Short mmCIF file of C-alpha atoms and ligand atoms in Angstrom, two decimals:
data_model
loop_
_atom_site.label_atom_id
_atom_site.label_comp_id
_atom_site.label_asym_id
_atom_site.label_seq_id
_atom_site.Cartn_x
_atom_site.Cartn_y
_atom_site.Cartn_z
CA UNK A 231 129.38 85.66 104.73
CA UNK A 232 128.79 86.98 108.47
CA UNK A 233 125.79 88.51 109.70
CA UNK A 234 126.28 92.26 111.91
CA UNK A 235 125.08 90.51 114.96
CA UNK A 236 127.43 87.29 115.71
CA UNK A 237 130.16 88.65 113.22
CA UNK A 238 132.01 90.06 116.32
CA UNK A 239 131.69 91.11 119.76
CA UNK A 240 133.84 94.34 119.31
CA UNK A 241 130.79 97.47 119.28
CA UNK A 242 129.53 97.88 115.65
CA UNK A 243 130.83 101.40 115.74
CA UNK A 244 134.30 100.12 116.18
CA UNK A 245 134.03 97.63 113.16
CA UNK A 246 132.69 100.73 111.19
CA UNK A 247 136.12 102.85 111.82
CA UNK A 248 137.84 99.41 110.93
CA UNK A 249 136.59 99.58 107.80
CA UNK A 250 138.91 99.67 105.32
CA UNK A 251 136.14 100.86 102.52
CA UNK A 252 134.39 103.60 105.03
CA UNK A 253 134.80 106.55 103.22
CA UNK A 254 133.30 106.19 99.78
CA UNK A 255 132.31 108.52 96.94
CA UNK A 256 129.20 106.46 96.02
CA UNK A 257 126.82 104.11 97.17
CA UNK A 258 124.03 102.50 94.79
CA UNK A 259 120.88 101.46 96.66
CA UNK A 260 118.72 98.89 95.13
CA UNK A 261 114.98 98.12 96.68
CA UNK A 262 114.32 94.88 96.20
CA UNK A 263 111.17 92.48 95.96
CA UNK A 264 110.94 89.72 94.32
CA UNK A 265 112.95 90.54 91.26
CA UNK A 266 114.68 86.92 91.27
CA UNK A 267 114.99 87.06 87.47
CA UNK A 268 116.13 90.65 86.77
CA UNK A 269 119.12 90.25 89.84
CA UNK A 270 121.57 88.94 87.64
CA UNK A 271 121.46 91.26 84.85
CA UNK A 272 121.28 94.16 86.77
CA UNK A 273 124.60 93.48 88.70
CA UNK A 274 125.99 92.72 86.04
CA UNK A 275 125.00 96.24 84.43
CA UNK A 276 125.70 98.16 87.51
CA UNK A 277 129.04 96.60 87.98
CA UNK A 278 129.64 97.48 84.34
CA UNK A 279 128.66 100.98 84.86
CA UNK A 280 131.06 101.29 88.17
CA UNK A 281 133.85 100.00 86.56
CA UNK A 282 134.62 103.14 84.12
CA UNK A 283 134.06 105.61 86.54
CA UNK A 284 136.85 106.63 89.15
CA UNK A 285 134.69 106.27 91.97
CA UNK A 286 135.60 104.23 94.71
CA UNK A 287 131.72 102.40 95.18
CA UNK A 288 129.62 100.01 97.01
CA UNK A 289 126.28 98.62 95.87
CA UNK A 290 123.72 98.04 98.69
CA UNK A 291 120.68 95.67 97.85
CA UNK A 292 117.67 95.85 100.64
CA UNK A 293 115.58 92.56 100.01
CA UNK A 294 112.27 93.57 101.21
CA UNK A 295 111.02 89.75 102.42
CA UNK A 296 110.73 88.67 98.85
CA UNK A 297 109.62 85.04 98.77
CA UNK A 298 110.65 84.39 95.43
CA UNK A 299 114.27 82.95 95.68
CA UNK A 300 115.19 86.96 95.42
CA UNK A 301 117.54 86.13 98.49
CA UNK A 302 119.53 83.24 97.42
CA UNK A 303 119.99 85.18 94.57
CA UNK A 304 121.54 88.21 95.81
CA UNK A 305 123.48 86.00 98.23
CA UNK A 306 125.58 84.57 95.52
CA UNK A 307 126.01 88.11 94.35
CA UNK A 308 126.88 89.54 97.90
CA UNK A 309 129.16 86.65 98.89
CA UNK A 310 131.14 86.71 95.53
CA UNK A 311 131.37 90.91 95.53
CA UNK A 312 133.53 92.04 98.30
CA UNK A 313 131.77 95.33 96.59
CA UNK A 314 128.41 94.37 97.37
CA UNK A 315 126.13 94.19 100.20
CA UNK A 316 123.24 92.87 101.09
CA UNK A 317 120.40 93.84 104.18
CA UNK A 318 117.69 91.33 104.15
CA UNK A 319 114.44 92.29 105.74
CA UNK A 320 112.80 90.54 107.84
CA UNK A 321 109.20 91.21 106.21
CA UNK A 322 108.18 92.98 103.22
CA UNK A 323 108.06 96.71 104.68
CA UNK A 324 107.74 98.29 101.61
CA UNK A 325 109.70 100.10 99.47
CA UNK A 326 110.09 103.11 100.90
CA UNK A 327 111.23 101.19 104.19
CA UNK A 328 113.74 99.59 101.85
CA UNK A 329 115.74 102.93 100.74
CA UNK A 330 115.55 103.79 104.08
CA UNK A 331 117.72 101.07 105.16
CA UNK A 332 119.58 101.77 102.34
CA UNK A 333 120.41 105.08 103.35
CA UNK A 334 122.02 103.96 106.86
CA UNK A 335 123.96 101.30 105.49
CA UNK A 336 125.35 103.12 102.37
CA UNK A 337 128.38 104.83 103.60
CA UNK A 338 129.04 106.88 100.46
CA UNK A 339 129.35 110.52 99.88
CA UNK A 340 127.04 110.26 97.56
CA UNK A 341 123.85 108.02 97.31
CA UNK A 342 121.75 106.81 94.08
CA UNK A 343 118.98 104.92 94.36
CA UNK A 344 117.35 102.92 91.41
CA UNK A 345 115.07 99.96 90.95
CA UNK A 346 115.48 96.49 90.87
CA UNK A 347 113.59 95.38 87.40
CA UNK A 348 116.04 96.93 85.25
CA UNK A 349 113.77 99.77 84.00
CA UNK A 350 116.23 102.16 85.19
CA UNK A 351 119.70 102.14 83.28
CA UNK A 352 122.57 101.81 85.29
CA UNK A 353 124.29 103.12 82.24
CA UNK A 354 123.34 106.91 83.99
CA UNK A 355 125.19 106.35 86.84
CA UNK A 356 128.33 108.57 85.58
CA UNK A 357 125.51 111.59 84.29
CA UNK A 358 124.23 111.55 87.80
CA UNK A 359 127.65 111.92 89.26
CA UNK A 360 129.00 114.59 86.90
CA UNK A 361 125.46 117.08 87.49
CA UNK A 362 125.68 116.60 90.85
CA UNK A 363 129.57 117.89 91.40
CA UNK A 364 128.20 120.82 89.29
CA UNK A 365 127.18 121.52 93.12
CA UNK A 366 123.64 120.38 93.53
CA UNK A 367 122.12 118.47 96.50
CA UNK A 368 119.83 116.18 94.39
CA UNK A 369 119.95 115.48 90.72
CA UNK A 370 116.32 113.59 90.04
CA UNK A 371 116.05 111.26 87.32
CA UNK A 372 113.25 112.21 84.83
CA UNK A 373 111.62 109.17 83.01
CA UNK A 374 110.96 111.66 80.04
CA UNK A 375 109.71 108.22 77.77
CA UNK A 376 108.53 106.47 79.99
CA UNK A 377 107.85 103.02 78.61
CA UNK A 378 104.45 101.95 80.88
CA UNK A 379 101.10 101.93 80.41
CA UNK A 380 99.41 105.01 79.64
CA UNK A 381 96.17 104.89 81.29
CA UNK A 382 97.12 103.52 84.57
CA UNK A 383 100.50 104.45 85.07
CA UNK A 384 101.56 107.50 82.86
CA UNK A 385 98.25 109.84 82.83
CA UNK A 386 97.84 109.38 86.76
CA UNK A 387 101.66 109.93 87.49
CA UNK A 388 101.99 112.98 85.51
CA UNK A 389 98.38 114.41 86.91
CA UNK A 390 100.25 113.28 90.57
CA UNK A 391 103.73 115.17 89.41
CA UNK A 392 101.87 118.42 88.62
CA UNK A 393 99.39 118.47 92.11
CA UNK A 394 103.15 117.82 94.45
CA UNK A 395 104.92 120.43 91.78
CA UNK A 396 102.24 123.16 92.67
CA UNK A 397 101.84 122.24 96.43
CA UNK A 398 105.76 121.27 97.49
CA UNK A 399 107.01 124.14 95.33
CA UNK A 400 109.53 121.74 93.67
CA UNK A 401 110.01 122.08 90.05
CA UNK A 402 110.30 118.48 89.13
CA UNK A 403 108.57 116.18 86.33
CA UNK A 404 108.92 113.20 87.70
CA UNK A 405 109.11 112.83 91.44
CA UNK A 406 108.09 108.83 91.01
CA UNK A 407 111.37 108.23 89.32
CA UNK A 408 113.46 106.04 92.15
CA UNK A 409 116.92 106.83 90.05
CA UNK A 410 117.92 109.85 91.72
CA UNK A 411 121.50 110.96 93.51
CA UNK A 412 121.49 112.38 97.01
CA UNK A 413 124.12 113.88 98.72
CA UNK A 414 124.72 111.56 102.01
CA UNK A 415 123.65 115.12 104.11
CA UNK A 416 120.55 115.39 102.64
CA UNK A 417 119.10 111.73 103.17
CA UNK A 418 120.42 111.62 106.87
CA UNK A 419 118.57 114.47 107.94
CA UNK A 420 115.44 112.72 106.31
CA UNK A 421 112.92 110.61 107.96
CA UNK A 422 110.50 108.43 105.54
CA UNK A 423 107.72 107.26 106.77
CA UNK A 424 104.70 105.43 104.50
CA UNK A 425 105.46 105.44 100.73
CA UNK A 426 107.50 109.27 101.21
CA UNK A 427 110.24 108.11 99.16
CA UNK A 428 108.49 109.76 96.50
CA UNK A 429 108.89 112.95 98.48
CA UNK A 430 112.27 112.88 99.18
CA UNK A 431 112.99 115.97 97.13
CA UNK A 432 110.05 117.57 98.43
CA UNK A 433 111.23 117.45 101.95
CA UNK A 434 114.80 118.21 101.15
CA UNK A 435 113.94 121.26 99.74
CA UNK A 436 112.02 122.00 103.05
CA UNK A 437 115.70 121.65 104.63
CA UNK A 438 117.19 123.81 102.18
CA UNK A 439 118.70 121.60 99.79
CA UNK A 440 119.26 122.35 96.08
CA UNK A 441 117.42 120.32 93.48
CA UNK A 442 117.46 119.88 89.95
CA UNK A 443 116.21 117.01 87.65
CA UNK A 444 117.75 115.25 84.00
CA UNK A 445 116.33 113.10 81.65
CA UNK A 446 117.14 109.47 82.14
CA UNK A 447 116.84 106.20 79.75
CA UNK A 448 113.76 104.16 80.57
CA UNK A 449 113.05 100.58 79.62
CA UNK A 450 109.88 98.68 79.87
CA UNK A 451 109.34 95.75 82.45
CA UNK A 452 110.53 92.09 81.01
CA UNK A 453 110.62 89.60 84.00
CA UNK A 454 108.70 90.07 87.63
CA UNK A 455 105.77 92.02 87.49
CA UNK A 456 105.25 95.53 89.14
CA UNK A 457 104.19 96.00 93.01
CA UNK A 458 101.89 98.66 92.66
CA UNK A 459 98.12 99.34 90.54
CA UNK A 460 95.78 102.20 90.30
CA UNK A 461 95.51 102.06 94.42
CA UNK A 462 98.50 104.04 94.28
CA UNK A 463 96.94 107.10 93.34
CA UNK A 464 94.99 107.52 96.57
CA UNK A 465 97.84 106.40 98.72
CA UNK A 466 99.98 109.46 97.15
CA UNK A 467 97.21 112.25 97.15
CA UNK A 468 96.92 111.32 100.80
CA UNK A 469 101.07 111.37 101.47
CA UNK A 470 100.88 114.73 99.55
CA UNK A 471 98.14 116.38 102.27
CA UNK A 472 100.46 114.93 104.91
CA UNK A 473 103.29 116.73 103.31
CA UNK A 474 101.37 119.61 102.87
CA UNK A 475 100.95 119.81 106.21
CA UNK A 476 104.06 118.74 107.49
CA UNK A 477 106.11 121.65 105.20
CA UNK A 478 103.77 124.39 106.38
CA UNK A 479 102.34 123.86 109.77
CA UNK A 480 104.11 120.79 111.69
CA UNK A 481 105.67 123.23 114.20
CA UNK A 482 102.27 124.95 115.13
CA UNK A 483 99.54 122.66 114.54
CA UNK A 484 97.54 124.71 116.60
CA UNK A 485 97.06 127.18 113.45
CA UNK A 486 95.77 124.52 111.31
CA UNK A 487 93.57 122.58 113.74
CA UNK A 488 92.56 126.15 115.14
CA UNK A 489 91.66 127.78 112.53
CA UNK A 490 89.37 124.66 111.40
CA UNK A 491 87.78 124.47 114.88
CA UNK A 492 87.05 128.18 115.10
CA UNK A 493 85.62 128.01 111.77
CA UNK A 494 82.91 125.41 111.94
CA UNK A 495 82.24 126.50 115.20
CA UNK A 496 81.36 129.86 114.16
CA UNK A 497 79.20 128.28 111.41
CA UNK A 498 77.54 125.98 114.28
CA UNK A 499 76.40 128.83 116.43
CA UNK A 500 75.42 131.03 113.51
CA UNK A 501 73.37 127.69 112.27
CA UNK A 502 71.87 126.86 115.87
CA UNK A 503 71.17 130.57 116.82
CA UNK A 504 69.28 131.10 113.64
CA UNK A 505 67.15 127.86 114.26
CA UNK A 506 66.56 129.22 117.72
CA UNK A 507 65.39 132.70 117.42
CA UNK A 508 62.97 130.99 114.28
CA UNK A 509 61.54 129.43 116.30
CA UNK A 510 60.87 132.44 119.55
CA UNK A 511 60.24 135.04 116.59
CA UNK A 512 57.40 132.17 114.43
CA UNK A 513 56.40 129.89 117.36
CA UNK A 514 53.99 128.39 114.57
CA UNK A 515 56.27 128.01 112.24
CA UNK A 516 58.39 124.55 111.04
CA UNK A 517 61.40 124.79 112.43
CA UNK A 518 64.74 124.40 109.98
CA UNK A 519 65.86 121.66 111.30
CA UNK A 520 62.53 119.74 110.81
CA UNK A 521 62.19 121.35 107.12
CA UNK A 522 65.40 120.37 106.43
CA UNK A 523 66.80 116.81 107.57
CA UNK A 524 69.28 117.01 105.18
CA UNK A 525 70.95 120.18 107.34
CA UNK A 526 71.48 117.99 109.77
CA UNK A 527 73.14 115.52 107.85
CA UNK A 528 75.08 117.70 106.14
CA UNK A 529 76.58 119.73 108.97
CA UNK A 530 77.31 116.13 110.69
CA UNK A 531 79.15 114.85 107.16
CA UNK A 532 81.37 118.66 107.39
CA UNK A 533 82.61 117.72 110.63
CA UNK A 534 83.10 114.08 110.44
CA UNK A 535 85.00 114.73 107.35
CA UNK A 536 86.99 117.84 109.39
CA UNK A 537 88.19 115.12 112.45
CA UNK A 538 88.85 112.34 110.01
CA UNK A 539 91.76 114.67 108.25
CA UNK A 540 92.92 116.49 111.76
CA UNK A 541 93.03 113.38 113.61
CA UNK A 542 94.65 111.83 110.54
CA UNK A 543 97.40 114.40 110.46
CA UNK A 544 97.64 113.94 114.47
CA UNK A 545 98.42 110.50 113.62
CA UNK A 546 101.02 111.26 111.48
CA UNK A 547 102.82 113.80 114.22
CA UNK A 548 102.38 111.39 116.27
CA UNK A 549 104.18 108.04 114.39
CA UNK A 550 106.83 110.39 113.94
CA UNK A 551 107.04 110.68 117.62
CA UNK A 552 106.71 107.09 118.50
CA UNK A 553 109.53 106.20 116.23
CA UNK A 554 111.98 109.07 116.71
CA UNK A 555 111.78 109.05 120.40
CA UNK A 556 112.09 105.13 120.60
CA UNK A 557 114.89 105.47 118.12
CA UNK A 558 112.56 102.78 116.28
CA UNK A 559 113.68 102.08 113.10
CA UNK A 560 110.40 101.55 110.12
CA UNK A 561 111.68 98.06 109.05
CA UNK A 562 113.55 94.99 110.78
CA UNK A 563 117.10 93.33 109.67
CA UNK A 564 117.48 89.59 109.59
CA UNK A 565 120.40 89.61 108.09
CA UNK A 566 123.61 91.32 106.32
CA UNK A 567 125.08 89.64 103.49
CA UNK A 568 128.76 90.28 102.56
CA UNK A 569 132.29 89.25 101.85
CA UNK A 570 133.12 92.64 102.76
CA UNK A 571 133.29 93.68 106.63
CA UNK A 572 130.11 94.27 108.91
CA UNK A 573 129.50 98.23 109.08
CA UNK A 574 127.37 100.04 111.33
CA UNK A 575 124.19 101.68 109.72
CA UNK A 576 123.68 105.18 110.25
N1 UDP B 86 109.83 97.28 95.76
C1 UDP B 86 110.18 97.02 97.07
N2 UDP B 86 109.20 96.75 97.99
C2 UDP B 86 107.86 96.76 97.65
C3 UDP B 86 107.52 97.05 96.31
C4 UDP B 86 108.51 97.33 95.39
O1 UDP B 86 111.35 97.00 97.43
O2 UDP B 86 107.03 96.50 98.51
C5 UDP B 86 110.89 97.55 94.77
C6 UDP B 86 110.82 96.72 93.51
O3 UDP B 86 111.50 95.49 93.65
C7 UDP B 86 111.49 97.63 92.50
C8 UDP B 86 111.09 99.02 92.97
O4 UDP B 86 110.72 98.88 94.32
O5 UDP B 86 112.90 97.51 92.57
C9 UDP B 86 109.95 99.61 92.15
O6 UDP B 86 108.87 98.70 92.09
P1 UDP B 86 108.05 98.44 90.74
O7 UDP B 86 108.98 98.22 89.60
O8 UDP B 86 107.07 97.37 91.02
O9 UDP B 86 107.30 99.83 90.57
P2 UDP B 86 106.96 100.55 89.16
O10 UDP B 86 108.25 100.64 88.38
O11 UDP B 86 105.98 99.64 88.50
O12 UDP B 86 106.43 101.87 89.56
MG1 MG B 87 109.42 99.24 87.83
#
């Protein structure tokens, strides 16, 4: 084992170049929270899978803080697999955190992602691989029978795929699906932020890349339990209006925020002048505003709810600032686990 830090004192750029694996045709990336149980099997499947394809490969695992003996785990796995490698967070971050350190440490050409609980079958590795030399940027895994619950998981997911379908302009069924392959280009000129893993095709398509989707094996759950409920829902209707946003009007706010602001203030002045000359024209007369409390209210609930979403979407430009011009990365190493050597993310 070494870690990237103490490994050597020779720049981590320089240990990249040494590399004897650096340039690879594909990289598997494997988010990872507590999945202690499931570890074994997978690698074993995924190593299986590698083996009859002529791909010279890696397999990356991000442990995102699990606390569940995930780590020692994937240890064994990393320090026995020259092949294998290991980033240990330092905290859970998330999973969308997780690919994204995936990302800079894969060094493949090509880079598919796929989850940790064995739902997705490494098995499709080799389908991925051939659809995507056909020439395409991003091949998207499509969990046609999906084996979850139906209420919870299935109706709200395919009610989710058909809202980001009509608003990202991406033809895809199944966005949620984390077995996908991504050309290395398109994933470097990426930034995820939140849960946007999800969105990944979505904003590659924004940078021009070609996408097209297949239908993948899907197996149901057997050890660990999943990470996410119903709660979901709201987090990606919200990452959708951010995405929304950021595809059409993240280079001139101004014409979103603007045309809100001229809007409701037109409405305000046409609403205050008319309760003005009422009351010159009627002096006896109740005025609207006293008729009519619930004017008031209402007007105050429009605009509350109109700074809520700008300043929200402010926020967002503005974490995207904070990080890119502080070259701040959205999760923190402890560690890198390998027999192989240390390589420089990114
Ligand atoms: N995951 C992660 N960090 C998290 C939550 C999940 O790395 O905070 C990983 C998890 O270990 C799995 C994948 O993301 O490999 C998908 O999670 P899960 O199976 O719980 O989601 P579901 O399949 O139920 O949508
Ligand atoms: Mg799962």
């Amino acid at each position: 084992m070494d870690t990237d830090t103490k490994a050597d004192a020779r720049p981590a750029s320089e240990l990249a170049r040494m590399d004897p694996h650096e340039a690879l045709d594909l990289s598997i990336v494997v988010p990872v929270y507590e999945e202690r149980d499931n570890l074994r099997p997978l690698h074993a499947e995924i190593t299986a899978a590698l083996d009859v394809l002529p791909y010279a490969s890696e397999i990356v695992y991000v442990d995102d803080g699990s606390r569940d003996g995930s780590v020692d785990v994937l240890r064994e796995i990393g320090e026995r697999d020259a092949r294998t490698r290991v980033v240990r967070f330092r905290r859970n971050f998330g999973q969308t955190a997780a690919m994204s350190a995936g990302f800079d440490y894969a060094r493949g050409a090509v880079i598919i992602t796929m989850d940790a609980d064995l739902q997705n079958d490494p098995a499709d590795i080799g389908m991925l691989m051939t659809k995507l030399a056909e020439g395409y940027d991003i091949v998207s895994g499509w969990r046609k029978n999906r084996q979850d619950g139906f209420v919870l998981r299935k109706l709200p997911s395919r009610l989710a795929n058909r809202l980001i379908c009509r608003i990202t302009g991406v033809r895809l069924h199944d966005f949620g699906c984390t077995l996908k392959a991504y050309r290395r280009e398109v994933v470097e000129n990426i930034r995820l932020y939140g849960e946007m893993h999800r969105f990944i095709p979505a904003l590659a398509h924004w940078i021009g890349a070609d996408t097209t989707e297949m239908v993948v094996n899907h197996r149901a759950r057997v050890w660990g339990r999943s990470k996410y409920g119903i709660s979901r829902t709201i987090r990606v209707v919200l990452d959708l209006v951010t995405i929304a946003f950021l595809m059409n009007f993240a280079t001139r706010p101004i014409q979103v925020f603007g045309r809100i602001g001229l809007a409701s203030g037109f409405a305000g002045t046409v609403i205050c002048g008319w309760l003005t000359i009422g009351k010159f024209v009627v002096p006896d007369s109740y005025s609207l505003l006293e008729r009519m409390p619930m004017l008031l209210l209402g007007v105050l609930l429009i605009f509350v709810g109109v700074q809520f979403i700008t300043m929200g979407l402010l926020g967002e430009l503005m974490t995207r600032t904070y990080h890119e011009a502080q070259g701040k990365p959205i999760y923190v190493v402890r560690e890198v686990i390998s027999a192989a050597p240390p390589v420089d993310p990114a």
